[in-house]
mmCIF file of C-alpha atoms in Angstrom:
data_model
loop_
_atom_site.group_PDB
_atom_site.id
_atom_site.type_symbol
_atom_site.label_atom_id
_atom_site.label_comp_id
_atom_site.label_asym_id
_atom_site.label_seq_id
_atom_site.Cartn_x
_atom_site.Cartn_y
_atom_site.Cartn_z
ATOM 1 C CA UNK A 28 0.000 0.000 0.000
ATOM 2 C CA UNK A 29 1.042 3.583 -1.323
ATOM 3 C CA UNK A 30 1.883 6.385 1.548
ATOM 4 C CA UNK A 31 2.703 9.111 -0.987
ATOM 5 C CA UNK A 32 0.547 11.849 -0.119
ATOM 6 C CA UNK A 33 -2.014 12.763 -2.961
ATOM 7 C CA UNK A 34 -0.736 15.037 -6.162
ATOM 8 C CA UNK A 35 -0.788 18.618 -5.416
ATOM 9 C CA UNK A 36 -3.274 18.598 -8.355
ATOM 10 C CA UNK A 37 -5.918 16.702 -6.279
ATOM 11 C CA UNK A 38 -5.548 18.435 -3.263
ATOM 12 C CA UNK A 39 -5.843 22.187 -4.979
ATOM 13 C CA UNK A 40 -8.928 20.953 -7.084
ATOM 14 C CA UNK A 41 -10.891 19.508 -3.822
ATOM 15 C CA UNK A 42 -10.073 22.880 -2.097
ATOM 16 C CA UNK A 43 -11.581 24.932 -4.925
ATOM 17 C CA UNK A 44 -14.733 22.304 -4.866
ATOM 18 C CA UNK A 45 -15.068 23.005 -1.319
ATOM 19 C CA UNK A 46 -14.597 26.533 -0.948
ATOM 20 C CA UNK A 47 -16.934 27.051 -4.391
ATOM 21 C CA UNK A 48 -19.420 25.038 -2.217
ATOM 22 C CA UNK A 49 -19.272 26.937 0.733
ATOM 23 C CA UNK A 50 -19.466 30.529 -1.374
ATOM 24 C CA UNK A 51 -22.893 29.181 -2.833
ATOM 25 C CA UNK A 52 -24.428 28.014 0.275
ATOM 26 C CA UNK A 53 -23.258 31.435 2.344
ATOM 27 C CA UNK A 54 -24.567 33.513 -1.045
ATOM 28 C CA UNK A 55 -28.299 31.484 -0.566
ATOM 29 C CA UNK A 56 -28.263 32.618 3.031
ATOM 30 C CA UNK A 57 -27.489 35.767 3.239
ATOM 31 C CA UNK A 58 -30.478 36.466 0.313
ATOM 32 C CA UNK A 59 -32.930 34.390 1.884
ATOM 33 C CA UNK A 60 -31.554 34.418 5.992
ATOM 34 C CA UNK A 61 -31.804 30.566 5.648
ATOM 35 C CA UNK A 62 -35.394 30.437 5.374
ATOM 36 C CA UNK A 63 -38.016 32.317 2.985
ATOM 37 C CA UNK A 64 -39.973 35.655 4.263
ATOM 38 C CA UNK A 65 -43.471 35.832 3.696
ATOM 39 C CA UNK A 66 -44.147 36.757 0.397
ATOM 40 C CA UNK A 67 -47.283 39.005 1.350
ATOM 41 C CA UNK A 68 -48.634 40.170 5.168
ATOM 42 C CA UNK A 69 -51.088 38.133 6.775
ATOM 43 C CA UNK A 70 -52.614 41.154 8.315
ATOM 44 C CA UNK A 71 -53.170 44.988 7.934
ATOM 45 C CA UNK A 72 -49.722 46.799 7.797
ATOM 46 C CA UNK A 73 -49.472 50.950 8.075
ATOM 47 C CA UNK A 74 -47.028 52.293 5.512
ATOM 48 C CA UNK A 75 -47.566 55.796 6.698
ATOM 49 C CA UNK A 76 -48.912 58.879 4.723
ATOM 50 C CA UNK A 77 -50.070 58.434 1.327
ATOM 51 C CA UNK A 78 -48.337 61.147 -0.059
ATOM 52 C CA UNK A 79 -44.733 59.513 0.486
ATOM 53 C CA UNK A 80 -45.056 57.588 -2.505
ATOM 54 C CA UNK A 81 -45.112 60.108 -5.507
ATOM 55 C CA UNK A 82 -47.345 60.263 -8.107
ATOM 56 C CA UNK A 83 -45.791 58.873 -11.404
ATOM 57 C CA UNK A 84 -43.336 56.668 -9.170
ATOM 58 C CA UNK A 85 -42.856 53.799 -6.408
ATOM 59 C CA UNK A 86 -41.663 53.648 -2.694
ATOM 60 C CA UNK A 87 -40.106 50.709 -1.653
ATOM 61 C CA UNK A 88 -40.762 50.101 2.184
ATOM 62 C CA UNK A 89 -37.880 47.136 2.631
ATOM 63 C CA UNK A 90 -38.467 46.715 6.325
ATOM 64 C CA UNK A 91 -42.100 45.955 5.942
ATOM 65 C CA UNK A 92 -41.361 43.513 2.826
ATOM 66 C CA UNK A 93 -43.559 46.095 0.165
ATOM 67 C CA UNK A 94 -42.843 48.073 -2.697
ATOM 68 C CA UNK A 95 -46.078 50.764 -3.359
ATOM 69 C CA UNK A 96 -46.742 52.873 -6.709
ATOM 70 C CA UNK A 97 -48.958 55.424 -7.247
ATOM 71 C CA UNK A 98 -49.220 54.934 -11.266
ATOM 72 C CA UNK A 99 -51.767 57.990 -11.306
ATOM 73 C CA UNK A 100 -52.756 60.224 -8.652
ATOM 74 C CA UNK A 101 -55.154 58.321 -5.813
ATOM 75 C CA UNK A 102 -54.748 55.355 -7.706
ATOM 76 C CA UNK A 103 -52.044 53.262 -5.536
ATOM 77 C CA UNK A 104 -51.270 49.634 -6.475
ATOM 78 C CA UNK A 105 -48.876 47.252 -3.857
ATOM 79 C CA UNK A 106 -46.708 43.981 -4.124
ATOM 80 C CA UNK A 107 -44.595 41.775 -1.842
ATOM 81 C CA UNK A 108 -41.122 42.838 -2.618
ATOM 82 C CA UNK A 109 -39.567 39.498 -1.846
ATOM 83 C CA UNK A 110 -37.844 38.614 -5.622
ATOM 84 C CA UNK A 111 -39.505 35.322 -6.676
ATOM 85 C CA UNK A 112 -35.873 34.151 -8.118
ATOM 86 C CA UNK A 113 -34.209 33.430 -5.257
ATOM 87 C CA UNK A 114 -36.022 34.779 -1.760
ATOM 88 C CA UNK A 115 -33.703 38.657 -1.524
ATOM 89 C CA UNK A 116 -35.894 41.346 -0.899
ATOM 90 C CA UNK A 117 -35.681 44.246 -3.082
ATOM 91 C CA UNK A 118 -33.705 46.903 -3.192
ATOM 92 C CA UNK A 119 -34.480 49.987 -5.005
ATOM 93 C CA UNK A 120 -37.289 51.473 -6.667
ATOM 94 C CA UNK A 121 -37.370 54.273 -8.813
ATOM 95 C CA UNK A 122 -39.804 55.509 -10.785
ATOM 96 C CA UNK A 123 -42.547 52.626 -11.717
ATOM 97 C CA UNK A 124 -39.833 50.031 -11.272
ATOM 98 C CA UNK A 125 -38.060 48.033 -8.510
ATOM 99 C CA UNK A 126 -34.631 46.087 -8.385
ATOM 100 C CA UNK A 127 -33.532 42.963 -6.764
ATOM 101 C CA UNK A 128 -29.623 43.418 -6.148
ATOM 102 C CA UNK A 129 -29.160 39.726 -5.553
ATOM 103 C CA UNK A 130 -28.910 38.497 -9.011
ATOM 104 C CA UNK A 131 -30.421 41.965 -11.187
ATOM 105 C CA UNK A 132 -34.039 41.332 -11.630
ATOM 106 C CA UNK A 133 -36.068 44.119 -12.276
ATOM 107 C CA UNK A 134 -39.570 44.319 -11.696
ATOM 108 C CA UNK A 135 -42.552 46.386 -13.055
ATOM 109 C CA UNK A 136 -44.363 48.128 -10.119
ATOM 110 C CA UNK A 137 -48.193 49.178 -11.151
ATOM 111 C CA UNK A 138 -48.086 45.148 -12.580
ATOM 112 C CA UNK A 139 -45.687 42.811 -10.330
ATOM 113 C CA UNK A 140 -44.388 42.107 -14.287
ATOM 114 C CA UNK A 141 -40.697 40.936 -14.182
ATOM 115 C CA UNK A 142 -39.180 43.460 -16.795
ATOM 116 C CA UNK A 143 -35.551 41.660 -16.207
ATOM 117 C CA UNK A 144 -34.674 38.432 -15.291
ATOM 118 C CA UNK A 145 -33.254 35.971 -13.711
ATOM 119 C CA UNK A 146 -36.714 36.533 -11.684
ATOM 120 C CA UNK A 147 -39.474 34.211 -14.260
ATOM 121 C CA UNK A 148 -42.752 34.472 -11.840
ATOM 122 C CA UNK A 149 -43.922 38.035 -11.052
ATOM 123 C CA UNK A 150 -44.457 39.568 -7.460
ATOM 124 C CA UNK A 151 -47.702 39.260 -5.735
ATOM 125 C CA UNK A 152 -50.077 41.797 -5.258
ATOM 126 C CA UNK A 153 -51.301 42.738 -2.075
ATOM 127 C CA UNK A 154 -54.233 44.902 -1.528
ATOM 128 C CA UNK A 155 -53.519 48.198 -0.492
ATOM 129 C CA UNK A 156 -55.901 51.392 0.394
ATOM 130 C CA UNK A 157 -56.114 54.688 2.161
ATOM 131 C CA UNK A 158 -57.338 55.230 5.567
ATOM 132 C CA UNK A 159 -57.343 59.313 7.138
ATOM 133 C CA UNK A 160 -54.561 60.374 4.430
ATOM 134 C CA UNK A 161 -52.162 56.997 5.200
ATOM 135 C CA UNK A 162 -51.787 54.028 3.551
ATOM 136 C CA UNK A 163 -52.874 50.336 5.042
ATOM 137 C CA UNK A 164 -51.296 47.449 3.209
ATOM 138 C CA UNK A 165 -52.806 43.734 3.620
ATOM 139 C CA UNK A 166 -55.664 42.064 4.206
ATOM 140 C CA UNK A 167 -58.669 44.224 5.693
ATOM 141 C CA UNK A 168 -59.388 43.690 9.115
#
């Protein structure tokens, strides 16, 4: 039985496997923190005042999971902003769109529409209105 230790070849392509390995796994959790957010709130959620999210543009409220538009004025439309490619939340919107920085996927926000991939499924809506001059987010109580 051989006791040469193994070609420095061998040993320098197992490191690489493992430490690729590892980089994948620690990139999955840190987008998703090991487990999936709700996609949508399971009850009423207060964004605030109305008139934070501009007419003509979108507000992305990261903390609460939400991106908001206001396509034209009074008319506000709402979507989970969890990216349905990989679990990140968004982050940015601008105008009538929103970004995922995980892996660039851009989404349309008066539609949910994925305007850039690697997202394929487009964020949920979630019913929004106006209560006293603020806006309520989620299912009515």
């Amino acid at each position: 039985m051989s006791t040469q230790p193994p070609a420095r070849r061998t040993v320098l392509c197992g490191v690489a496997l493992a430490g690729a390995a590892g980089l994948g796994m620690t990139g999955l959790t840190a987008c998703s923190g090991g487990q999936k957010p709700p996609a949508v709130p399971a009850a009423p959620v207060d964004l605030g005042a109305a008139d934070a999210v501009p007419v003509g543009g979108s507000r992305l409220y990261r903390e609460k999971r939400l991106v908001v538009s206001q396509p034209t004025e009074g008319e506000f439309r709402a979507f989970g902003a969890v990216c349905t490619h990989a679990g990140c939340v968004l982050t940015s919107a601008e105008e009538l769109s929103a970004d995922c920085a995980c892996h660039g996927s851009r989404f349309d926000t008066t539609t949910g529409e994925v305007l850039a991939g690697p997202a394929g499924s487009p964020l949920p809506e979630v019913p929004v209105r106006t209560d006293g001059g603020r806006l309520v987010a989620g299912p009515a109580d």
